[in-house]
C-alpha atoms as an extended CHARMM CRD file, in Angstrom:
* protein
*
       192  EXT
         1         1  UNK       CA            159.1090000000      111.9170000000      116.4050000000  PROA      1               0.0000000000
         2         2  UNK       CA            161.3430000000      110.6080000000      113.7630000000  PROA      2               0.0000000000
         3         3  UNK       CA            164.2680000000      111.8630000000      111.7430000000  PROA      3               0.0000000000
         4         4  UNK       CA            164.2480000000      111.1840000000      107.8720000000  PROA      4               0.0000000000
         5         5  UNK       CA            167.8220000000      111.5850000000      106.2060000000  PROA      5               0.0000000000
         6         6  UNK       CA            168.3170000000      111.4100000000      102.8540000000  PROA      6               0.0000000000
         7         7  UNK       CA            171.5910000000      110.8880000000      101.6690000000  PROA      7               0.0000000000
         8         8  UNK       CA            173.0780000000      111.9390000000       97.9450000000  PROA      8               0.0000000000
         9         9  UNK       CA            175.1570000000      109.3990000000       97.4530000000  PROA      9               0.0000000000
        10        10  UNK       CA            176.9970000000      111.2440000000       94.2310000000  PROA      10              0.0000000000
        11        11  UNK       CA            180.0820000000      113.4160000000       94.3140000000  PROA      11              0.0000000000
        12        12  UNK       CA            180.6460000000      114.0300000000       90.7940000000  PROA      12              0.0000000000
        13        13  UNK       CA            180.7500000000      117.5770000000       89.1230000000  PROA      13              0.0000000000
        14        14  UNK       CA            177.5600000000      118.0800000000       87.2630000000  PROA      14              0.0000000000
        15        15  UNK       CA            175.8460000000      115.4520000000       89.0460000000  PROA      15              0.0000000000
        16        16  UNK       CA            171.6980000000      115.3620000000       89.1310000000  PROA      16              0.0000000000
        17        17  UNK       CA            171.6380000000      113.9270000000       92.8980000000  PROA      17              0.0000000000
        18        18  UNK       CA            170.7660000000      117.0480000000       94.5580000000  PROA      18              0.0000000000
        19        19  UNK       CA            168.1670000000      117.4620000000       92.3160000000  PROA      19              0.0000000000
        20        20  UNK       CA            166.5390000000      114.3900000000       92.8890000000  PROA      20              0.0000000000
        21        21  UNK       CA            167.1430000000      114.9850000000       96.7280000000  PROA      21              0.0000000000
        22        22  UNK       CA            165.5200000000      117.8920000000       96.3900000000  PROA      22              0.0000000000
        23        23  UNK       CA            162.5650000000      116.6120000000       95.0330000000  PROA      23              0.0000000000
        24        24  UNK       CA            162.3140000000      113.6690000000       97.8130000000  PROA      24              0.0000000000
        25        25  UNK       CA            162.8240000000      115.8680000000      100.3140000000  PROA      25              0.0000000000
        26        26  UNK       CA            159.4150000000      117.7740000000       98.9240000000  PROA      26              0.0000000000
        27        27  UNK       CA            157.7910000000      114.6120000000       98.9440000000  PROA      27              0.0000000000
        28        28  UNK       CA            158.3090000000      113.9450000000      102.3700000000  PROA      28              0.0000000000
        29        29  UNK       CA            157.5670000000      117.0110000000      103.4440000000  PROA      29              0.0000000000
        30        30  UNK       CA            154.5420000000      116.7310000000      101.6950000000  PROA      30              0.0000000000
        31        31  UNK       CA            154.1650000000      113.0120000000      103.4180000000  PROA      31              0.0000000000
        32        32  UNK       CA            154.5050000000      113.9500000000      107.0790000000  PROA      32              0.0000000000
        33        33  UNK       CA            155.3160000000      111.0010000000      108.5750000000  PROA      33              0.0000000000
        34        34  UNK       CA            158.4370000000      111.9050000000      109.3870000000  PROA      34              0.0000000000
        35        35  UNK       CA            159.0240000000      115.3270000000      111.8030000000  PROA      35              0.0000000000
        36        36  UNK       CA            162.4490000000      115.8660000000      110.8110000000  PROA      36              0.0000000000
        37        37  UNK       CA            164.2100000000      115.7390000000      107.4570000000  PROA      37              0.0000000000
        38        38  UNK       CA            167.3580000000      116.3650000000      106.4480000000  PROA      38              0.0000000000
        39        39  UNK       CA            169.0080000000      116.1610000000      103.0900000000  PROA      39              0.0000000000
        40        40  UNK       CA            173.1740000000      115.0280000000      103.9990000000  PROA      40              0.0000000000
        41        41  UNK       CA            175.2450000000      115.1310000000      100.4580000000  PROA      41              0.0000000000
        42        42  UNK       CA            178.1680000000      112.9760000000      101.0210000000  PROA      42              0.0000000000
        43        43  UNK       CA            179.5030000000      115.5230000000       98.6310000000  PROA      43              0.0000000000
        44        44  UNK       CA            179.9650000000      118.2550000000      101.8600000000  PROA      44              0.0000000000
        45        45  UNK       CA            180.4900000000      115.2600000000      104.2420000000  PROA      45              0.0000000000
        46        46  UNK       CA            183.8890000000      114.7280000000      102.1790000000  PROA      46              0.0000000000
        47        47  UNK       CA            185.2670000000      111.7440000000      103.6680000000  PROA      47              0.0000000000
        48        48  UNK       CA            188.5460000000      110.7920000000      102.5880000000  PROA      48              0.0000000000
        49        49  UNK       CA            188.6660000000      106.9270000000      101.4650000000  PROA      49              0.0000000000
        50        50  UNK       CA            188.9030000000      105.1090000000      105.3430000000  PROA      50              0.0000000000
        51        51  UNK       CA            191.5010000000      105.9860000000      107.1740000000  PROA      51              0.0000000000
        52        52  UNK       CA            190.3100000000      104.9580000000      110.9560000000  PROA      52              0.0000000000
        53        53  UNK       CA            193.0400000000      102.7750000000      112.0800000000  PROA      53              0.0000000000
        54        54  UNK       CA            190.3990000000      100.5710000000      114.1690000000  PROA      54              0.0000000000
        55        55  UNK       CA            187.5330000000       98.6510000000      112.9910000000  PROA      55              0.0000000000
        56        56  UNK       CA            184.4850000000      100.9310000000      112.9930000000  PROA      56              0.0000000000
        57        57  UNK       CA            182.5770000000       98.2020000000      115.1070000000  PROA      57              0.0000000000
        58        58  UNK       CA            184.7200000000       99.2160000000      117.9500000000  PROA      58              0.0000000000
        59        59  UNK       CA            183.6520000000      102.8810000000      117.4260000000  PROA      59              0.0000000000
        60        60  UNK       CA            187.4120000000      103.7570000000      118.7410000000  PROA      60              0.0000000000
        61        61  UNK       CA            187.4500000000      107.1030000000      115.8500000000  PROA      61              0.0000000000
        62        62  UNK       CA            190.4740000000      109.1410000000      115.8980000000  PROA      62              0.0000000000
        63        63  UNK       CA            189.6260000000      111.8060000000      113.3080000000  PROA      63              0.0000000000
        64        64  UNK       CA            186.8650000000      114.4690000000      113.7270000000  PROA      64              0.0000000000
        65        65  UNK       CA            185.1980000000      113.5890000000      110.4520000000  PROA      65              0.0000000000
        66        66  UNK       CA            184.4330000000      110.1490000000      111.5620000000  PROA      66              0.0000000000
        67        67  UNK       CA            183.1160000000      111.6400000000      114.8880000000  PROA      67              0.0000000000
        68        68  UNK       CA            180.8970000000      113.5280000000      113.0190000000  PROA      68              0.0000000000
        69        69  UNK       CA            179.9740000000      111.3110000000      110.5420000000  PROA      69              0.0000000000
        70        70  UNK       CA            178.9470000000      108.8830000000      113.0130000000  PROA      70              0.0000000000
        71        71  UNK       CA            176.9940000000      111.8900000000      114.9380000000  PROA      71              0.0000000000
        72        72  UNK       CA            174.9640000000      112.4090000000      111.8110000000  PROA      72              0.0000000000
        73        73  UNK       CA            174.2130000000      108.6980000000      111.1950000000  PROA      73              0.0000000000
        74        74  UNK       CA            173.6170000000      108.3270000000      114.8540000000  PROA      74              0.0000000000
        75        75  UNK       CA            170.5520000000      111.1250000000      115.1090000000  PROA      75              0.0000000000
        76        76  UNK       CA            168.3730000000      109.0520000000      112.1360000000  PROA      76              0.0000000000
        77        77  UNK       CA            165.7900000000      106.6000000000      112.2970000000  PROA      77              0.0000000000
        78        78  UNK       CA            165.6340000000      105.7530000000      108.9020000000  PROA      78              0.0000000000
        79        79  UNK       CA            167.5380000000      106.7360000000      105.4840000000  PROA      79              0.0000000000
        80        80  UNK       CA            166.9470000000      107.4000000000      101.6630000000  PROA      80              0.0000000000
        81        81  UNK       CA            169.4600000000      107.1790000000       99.7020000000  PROA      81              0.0000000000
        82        82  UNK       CA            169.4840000000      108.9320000000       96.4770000000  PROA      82              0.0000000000
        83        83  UNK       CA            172.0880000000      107.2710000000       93.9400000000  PROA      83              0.0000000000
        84        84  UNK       CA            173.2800000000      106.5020000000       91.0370000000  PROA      84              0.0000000000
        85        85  UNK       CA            174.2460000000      103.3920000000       88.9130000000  PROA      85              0.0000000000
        86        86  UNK       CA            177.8880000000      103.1290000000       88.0730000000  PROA      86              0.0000000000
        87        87  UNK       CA            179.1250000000      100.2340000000       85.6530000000  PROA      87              0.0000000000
        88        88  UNK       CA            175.9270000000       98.2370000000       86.7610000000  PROA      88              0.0000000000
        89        89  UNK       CA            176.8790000000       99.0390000000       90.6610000000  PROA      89              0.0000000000
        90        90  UNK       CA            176.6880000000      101.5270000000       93.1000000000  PROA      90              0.0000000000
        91        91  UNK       CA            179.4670000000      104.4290000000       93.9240000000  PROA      91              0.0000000000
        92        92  UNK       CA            182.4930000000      104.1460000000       95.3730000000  PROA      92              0.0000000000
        93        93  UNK       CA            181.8240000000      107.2730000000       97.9890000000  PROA      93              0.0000000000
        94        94  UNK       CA            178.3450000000      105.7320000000       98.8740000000  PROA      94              0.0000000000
        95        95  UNK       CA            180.3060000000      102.5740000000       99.9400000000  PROA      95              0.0000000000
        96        96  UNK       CA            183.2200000000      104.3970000000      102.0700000000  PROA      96              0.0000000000
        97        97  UNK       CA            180.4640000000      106.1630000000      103.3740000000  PROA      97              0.0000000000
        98        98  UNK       CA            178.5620000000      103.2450000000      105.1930000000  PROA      98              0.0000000000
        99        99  UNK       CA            181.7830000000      101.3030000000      105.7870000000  PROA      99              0.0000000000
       100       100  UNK       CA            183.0620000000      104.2150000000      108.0660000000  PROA      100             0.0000000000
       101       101  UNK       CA            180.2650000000      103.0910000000      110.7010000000  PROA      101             0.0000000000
       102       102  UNK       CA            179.0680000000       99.8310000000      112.0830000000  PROA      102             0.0000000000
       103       103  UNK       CA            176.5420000000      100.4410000000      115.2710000000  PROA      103             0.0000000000
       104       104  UNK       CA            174.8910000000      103.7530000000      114.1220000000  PROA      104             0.0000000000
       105       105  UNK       CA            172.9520000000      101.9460000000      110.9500000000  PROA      105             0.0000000000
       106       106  UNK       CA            171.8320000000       99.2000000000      112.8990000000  PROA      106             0.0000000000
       107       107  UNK       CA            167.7770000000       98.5980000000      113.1100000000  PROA      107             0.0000000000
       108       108  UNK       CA            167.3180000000      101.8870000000      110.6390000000  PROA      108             0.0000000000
       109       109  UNK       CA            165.3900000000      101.0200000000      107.5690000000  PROA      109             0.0000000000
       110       110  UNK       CA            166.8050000000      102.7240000000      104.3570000000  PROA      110             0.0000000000
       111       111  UNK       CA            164.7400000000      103.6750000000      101.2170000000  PROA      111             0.0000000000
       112       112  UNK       CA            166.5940000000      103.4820000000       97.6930000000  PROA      112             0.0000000000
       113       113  UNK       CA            165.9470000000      106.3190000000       95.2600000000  PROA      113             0.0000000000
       114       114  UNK       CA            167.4900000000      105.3090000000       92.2560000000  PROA      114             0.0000000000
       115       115  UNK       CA            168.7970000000      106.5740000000       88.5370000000  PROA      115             0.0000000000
       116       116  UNK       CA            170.2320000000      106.3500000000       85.7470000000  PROA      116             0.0000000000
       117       117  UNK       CA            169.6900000000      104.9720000000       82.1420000000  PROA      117             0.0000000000
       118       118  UNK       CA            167.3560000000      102.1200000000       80.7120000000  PROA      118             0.0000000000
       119       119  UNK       CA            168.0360000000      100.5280000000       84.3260000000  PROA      119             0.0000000000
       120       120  UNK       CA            167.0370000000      103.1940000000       86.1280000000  PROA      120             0.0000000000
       121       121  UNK       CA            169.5980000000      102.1270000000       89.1530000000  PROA      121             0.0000000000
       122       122  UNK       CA            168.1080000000       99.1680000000       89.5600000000  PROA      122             0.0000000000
       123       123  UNK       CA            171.2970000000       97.1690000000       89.1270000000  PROA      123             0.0000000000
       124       124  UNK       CA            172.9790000000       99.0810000000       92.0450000000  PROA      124             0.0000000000
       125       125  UNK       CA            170.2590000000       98.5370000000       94.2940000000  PROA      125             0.0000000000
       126       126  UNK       CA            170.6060000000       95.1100000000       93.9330000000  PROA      126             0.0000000000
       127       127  UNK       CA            174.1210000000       95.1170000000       94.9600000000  PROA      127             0.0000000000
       128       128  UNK       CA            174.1280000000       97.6630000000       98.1710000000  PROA      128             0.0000000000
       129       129  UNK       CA            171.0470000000       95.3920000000       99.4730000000  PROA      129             0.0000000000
       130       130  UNK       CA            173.5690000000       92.5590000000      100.9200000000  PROA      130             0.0000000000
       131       131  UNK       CA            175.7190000000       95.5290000000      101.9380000000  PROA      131             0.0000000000
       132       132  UNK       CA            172.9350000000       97.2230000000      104.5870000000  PROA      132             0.0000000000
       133       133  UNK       CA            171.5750000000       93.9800000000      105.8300000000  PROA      133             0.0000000000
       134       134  UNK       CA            174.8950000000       92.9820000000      106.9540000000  PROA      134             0.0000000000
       135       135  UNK       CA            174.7270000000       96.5180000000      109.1700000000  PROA      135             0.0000000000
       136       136  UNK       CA            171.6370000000       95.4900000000      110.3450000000  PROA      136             0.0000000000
       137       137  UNK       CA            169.2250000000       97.9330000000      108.1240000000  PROA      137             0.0000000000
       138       138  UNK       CA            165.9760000000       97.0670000000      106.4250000000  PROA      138             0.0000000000
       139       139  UNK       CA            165.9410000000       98.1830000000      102.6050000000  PROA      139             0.0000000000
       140       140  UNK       CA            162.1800000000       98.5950000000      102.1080000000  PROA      140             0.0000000000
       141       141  UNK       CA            160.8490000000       97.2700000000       98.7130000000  PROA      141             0.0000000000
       142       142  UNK       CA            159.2580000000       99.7040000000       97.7420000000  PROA      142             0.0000000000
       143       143  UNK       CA            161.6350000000      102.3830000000       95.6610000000  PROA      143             0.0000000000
       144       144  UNK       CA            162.0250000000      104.7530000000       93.3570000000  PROA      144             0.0000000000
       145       145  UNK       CA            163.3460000000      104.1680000000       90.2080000000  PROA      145             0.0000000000
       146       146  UNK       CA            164.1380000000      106.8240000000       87.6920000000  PROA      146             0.0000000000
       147       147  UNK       CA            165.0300000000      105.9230000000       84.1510000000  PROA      147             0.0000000000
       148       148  UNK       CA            166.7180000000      108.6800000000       81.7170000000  PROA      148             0.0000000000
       149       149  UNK       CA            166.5440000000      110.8630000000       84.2590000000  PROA      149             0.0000000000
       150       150  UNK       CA            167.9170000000      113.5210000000       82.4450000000  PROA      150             0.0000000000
       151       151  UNK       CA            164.6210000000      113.9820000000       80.7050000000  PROA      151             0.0000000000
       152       152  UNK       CA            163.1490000000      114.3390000000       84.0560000000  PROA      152             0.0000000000
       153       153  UNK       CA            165.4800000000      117.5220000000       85.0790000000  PROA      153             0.0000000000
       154       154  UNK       CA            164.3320000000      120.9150000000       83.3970000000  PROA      154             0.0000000000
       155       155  UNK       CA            166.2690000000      123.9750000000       82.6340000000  PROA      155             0.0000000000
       156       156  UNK       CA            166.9840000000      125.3130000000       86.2720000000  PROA      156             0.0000000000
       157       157  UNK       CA            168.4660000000      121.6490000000       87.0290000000  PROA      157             0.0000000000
       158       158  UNK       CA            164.8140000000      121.1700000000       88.8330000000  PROA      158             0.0000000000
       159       159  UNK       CA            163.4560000000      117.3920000000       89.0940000000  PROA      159             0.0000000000
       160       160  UNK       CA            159.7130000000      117.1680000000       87.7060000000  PROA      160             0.0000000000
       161       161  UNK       CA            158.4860000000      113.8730000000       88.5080000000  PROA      161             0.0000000000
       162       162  UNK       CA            155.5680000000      112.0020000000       86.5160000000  PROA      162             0.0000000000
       163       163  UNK       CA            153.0550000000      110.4070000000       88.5930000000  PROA      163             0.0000000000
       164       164  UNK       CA            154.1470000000      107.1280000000       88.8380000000  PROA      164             0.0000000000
       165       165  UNK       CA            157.3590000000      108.6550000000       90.3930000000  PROA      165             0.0000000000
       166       166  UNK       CA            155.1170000000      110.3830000000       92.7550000000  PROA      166             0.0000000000
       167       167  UNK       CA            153.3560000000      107.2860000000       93.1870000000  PROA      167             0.0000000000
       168       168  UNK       CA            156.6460000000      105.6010000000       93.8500000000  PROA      168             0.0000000000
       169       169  UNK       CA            157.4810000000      107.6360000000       96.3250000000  PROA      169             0.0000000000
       170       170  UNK       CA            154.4400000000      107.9920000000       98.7290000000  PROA      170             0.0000000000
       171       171  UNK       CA            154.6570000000      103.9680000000       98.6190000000  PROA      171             0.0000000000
       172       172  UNK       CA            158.1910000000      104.0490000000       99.6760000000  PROA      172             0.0000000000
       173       173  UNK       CA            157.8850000000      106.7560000000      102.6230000000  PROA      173             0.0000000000
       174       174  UNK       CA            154.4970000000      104.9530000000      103.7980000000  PROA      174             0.0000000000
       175       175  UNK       CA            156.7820000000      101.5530000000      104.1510000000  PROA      175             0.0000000000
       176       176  UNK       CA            159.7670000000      103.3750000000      105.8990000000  PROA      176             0.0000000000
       177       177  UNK       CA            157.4550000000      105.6710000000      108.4290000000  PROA      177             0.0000000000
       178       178  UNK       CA            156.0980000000      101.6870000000      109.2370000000  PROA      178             0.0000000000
       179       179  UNK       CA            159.7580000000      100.4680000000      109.6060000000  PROA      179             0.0000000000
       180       180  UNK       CA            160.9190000000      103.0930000000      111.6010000000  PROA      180             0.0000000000
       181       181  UNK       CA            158.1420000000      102.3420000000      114.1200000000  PROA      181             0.0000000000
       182       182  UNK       CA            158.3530000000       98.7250000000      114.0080000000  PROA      182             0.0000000000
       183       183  UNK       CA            162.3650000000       98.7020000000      114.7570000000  PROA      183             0.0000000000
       184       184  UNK       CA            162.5580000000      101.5390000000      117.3240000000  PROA      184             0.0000000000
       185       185  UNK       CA            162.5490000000       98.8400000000      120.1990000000  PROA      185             0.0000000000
       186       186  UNK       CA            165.5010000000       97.5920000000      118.6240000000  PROA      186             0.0000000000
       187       187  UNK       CA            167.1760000000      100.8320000000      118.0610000000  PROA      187             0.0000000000
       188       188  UNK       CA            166.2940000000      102.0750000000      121.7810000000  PROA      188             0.0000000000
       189       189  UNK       CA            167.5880000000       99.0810000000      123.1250000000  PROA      189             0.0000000000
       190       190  UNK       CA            170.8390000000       98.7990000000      120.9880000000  PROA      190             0.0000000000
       191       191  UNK       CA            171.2250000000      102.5990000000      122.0100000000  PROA      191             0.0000000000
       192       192  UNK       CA            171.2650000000      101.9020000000      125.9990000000  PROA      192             0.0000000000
């Protein structure tokens, strides 16, 4: 029994990350190697820009957002994230986000759904690799990449995926539901 989050890692207004959320979380659904899935935008979670006054590795949180911030990120066994490409990077609330935590990514594999223009988000997934591994995750290779993905979002702001995007995606949730098996000794035994 395993617990799929996927986290949109976008806060701007008129943003396409829930729409592409949506349509992952369909996909895994549609998967079933995961029992539980739960789409987290980081737009609700609304953390301010850190303000713990102790290093999260301690795990010494004084305010009630990180407390349930690092509940949320505690219950998974493995992550998407859904974002964007910035200036040929990933965003700033996706970032704050992860540095928040320390102990509740560790031995979780993560999944990158990215998008954007002619790079598709490919630049920013680049970057945030060296960030997770540091924490301990496993980035799968295999991802989703969605060019102009604007053309890809119809009228009532629904994603409608080609096939290699399907394609894309069953590769990418068949490597995580093997991650997430192969690292729960790790996670079980960082938990006790």
């Amino acid at each position: 029994m395993s617990k799929l989050e996927i986290i949109v890692a976008s806060t701007r207004p008129g943003r396409v990350g829930p729409s592409v959320a949506d349509w992952i979380e369909k996909e895994a659904a549609e998967h079933g190697g995961f029992s539980e899935i739960e789409v987290v935008d980081l737009a609700e979670v609304n953390l301010p820009f850190m303000n713990e006054p102790h290093h999260p590795r301690l795990g010494r949180y004084t305010h009630q957002h990180t407390r349930d911030w690092s509940a949320k990120v505690s219950e998974a066994d493995a992550f998407v994230f859904v974002m964007p490409e910035y200036n040929f990077g990933y965003n700033a609330e996706l970032k704050n986000a992860i540095d928040y935590l320390h102990g509740e990514w560790q031995y979780k594999p993560v999944g990158m759904v990215s998008y954007g223009g002619v790079s598709a988000g490919t630049r920013a997934v680049q970057m945030i690799k060296q960030v997770v591994t540091t924490l301990k995750m496993t980035p799968v290779f295999e991802a989703v990449s969605i060019p102009f993905v604007q053309q890809f979002i119809d009228d009532d702001k629904r994603l409608v995926p080609n096939e290699i995007m399907r394609g894309a995606a069953k590769a990418m949730l068949d490597e995580l539901v093997r991650m997430t098996e192969a690292l729960r000794p790790l996670r079980e035994s960082a938990a006790s």
